[in-house]
Short mmCIF file of C-alpha atoms in Angstrom, two decimals:
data_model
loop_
_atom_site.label_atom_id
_atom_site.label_comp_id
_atom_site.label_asym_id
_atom_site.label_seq_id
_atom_site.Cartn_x
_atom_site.Cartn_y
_atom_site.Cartn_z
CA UNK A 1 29.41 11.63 23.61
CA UNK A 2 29.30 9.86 20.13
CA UNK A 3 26.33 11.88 17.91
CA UNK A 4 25.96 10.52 14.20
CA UNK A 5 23.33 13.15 12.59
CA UNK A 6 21.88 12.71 9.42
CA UNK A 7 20.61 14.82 6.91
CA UNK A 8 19.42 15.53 3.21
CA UNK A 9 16.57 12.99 3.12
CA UNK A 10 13.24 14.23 1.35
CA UNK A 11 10.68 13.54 -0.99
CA UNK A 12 12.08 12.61 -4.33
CA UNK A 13 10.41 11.77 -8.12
CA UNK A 14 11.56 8.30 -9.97
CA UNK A 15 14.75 8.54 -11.50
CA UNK A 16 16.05 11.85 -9.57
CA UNK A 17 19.12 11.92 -7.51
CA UNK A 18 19.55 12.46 -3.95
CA UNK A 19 23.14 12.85 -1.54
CA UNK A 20 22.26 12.00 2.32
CA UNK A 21 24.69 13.75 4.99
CA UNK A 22 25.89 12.43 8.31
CA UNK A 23 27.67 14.42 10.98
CA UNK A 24 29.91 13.06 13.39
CA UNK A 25 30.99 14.35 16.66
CA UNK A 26 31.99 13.17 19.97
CA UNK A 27 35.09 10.59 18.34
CA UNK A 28 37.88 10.63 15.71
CA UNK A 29 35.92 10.09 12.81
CA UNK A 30 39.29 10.13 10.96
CA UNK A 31 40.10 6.98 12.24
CA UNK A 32 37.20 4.66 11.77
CA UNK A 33 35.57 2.97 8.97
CA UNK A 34 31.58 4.11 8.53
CA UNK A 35 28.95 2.66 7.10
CA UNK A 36 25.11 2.89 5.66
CA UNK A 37 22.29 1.11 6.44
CA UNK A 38 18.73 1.65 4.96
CA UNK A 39 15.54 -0.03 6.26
CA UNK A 40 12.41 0.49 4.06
CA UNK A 41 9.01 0.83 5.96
CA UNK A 42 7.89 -1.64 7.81
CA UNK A 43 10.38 -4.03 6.43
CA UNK A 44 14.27 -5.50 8.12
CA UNK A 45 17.60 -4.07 7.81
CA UNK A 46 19.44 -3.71 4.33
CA UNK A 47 23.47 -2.75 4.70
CA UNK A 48 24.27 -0.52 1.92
CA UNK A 49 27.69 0.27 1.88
CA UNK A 50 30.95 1.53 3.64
CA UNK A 51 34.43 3.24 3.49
CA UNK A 52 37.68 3.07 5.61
CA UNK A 53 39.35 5.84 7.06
CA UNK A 54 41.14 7.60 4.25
CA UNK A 55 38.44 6.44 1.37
CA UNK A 56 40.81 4.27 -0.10
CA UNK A 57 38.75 1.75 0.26
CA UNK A 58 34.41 1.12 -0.54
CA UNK A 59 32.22 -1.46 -0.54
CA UNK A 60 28.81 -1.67 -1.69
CA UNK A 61 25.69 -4.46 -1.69
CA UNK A 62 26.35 -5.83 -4.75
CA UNK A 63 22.51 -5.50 -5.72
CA UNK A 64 23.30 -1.67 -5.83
CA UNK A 65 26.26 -0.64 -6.73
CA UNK A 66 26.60 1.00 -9.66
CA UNK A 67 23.71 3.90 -8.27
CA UNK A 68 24.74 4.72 -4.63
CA UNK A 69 28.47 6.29 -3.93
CA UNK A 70 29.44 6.28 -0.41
CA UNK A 71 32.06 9.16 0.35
CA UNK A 72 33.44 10.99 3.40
CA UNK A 73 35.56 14.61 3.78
CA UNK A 74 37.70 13.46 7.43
CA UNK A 75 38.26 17.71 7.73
CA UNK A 76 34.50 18.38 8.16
CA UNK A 77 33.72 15.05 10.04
CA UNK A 78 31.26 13.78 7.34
CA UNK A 79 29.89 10.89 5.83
CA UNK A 80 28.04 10.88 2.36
CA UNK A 81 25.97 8.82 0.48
CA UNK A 82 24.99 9.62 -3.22
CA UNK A 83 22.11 8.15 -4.64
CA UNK A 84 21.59 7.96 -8.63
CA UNK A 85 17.93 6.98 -10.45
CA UNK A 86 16.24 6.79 -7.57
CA UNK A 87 13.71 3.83 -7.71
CA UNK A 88 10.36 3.05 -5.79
CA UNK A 89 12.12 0.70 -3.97
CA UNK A 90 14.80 3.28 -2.18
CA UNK A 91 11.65 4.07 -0.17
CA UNK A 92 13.47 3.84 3.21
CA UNK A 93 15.15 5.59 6.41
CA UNK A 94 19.07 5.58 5.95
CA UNK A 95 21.04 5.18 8.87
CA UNK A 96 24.56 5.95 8.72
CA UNK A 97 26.87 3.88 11.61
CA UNK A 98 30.33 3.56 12.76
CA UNK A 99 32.41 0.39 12.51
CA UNK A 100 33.46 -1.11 15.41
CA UNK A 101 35.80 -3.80 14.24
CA UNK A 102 33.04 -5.93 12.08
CA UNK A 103 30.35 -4.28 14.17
CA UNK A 104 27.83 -1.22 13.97
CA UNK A 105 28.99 0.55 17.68
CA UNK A 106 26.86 3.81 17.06
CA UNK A 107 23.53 4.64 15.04
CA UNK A 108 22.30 8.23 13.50
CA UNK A 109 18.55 8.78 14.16
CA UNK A 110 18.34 8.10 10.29
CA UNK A 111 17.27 10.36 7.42
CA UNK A 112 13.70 9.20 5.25
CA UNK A 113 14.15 9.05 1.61
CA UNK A 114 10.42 8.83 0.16
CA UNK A 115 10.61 8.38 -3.81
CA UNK A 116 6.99 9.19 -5.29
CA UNK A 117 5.95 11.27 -8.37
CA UNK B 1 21.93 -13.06 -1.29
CA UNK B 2 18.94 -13.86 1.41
CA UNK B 3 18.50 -12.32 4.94
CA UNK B 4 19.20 -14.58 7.80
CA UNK B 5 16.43 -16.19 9.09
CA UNK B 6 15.42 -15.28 11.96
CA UNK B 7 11.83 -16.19 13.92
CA UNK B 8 8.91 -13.64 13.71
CA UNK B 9 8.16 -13.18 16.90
CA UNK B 10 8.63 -14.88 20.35
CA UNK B 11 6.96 -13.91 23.54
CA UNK B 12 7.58 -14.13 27.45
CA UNK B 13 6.43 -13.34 30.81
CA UNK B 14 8.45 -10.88 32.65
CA UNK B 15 11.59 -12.62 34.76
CA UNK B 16 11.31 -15.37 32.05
CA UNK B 17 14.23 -16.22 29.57
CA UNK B 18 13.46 -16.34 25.74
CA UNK B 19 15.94 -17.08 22.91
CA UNK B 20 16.10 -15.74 19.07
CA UNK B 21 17.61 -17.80 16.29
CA UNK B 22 19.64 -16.68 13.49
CA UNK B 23 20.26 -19.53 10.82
CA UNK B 24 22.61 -18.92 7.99
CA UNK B 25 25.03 -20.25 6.14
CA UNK B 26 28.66 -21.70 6.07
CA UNK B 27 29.40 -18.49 3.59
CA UNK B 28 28.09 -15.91 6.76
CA UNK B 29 27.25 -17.01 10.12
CA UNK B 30 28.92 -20.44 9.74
CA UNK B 31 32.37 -18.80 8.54
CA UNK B 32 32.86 -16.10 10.57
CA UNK B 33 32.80 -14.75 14.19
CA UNK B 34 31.49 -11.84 13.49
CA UNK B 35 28.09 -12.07 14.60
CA UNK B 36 26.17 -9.00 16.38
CA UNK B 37 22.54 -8.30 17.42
CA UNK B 38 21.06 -5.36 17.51
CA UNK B 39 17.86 -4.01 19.45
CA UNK B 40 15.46 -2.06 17.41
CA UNK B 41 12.85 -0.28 19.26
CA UNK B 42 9.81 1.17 17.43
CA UNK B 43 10.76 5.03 15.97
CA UNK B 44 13.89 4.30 17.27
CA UNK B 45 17.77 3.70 15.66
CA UNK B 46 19.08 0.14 16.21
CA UNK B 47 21.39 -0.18 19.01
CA UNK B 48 24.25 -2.99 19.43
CA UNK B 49 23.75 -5.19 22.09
CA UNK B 50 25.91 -7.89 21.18
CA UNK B 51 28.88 -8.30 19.16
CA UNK B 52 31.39 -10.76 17.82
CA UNK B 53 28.92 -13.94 18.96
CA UNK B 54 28.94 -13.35 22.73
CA UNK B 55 30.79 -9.92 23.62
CA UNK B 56 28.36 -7.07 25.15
CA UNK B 57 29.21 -3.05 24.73
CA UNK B 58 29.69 -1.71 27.43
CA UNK B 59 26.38 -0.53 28.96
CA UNK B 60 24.40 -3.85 28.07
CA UNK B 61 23.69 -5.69 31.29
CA UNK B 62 24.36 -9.07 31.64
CA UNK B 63 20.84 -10.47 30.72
CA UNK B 64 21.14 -10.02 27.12
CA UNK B 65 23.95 -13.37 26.10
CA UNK B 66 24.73 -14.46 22.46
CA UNK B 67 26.02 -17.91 21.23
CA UNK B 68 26.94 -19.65 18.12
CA UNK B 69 27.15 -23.27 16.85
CA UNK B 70 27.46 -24.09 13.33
CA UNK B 71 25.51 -22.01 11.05
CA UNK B 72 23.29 -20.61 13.85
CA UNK B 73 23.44 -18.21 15.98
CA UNK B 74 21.56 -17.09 19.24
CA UNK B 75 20.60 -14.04 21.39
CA UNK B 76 19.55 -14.90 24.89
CA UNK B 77 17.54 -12.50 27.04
CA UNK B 78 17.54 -13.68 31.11
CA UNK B 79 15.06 -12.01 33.33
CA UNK B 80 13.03 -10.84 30.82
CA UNK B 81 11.77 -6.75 31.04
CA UNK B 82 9.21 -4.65 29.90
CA UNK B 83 11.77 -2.54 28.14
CA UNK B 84 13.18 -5.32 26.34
CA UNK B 85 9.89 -5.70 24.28
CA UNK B 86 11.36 -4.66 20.90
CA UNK B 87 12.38 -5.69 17.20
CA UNK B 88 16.04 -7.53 17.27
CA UNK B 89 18.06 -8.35 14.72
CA UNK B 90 20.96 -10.27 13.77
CA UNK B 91 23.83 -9.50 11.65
CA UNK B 92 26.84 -11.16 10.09
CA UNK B 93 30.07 -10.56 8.20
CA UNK B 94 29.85 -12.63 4.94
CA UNK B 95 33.03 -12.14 3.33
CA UNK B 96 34.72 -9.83 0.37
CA UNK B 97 31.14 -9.67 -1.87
CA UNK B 98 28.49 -9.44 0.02
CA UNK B 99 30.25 -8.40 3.20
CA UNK B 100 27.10 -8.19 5.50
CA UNK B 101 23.80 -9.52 5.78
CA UNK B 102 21.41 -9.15 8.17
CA UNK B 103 18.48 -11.18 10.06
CA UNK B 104 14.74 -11.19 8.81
CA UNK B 105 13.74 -9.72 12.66
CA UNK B 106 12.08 -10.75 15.79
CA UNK B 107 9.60 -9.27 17.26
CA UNK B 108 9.98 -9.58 21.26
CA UNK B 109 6.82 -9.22 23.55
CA UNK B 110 6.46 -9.35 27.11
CA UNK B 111 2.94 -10.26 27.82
#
């Protein structure tokens, strides 16, 4: 069975830095692309970023790149994102999901990232 | 970049059909086959029902169909059920910048 499990999400101040987890199991996460999605409260679904198999290769929403830095380590089935000057706005549940083809096949439960002072 | 737009909400009677729209552009929708919906109930992660326009994962029953013609794209659901009553959204590939970009949401109800 295909399990995505995320973790690291929490309550944050304005400007600090956060990295979010995901754990895969149940598939060969060495051989598919992943990706991140975030969805504030209340609100629609935002893609974020995602990386191919060996990380050669990253993509971001061009409205944030520059703060987030997606990342993966294929020996302990794991998915990263890293998130820099964290802003009011990055309010929101991050889901991590795998890539099938041009397609999100499989969802984590999602991990909230609440940034208040 | 803006969302796809997507209706608020629509609403049917159980066994009835209802149909989402998800208008974009010839840079997203319009360019690319790539379209997929997703189901969203509330609490809950989103969960592929559709992909690539009209394919369904394995899993999906039949009721749930997806179309495309020109910059718009559709999700079908036949023989409406109580469990279908949930927030869907659409999704599409748009390209080497942006890559993807997702619908605005629909509310479904079954009254």
């Amino acid at each position: 069975e295909v399990q995505l499990v995320e973790s690291g999400g929490g309550l944050v101040q304005p400007g600090g830095s956060l990295r979010l987890s995901c754990t895969a199991s149940g598939f060969d996460f060495n051989s598919y692309w992943m990706t991140w999605v975030r969805q504030a409260p209340g609100m629609g679904l935002e893609w974020v970023a995602n990386i191919n198999p060996d990380a050669s290769d990253r993509s971001y929403v061009p409205s944030l790149k520059g703060r987030f830095t997606i990342s993966r380590d294929n020996a302990r089935n794991s998915l990263y994102l890293q998130i820099n000057g964290l802003r009011d706005e990055d309010t929101a549940i991050y889901y991590c999901a795998r890539h099938y083809n041009w397609n999100f096949d499989y969802w984590g439960q999602g991990a909230l990232v609440t940034v208040s002072s | 970049q803006s969302a796809l737009t997507q209706p608020r909400s629509v609403s049917g009677s159980p066994g009835q059909s209802v149909t989402i729209s998800c208008t974009g552009t010839s840079s997203d929708v319009g360019a690319y086959t790539y379209v997929s919906w997703y189901q969203q109930h509330p609490g809950k992660a989103p969960k592929l029902v559709i992909f690539d326009v009209n394919k369904r994962p394995s899993g999906v029953p039949d009721r749930f169909s997806g179309s495309k013609s020109g910059n718009t794209a559709s999700l079908t659901i036949s023989g409406l059920q109580a469990d279908d009553e949930a927030d869907y959204y659409c999704c599409s590939f748009a390209g080497g910048y942006i890559f993807y970009v997702f619908g605005t949401g629909t509310t479904v109800t079954v009254l």
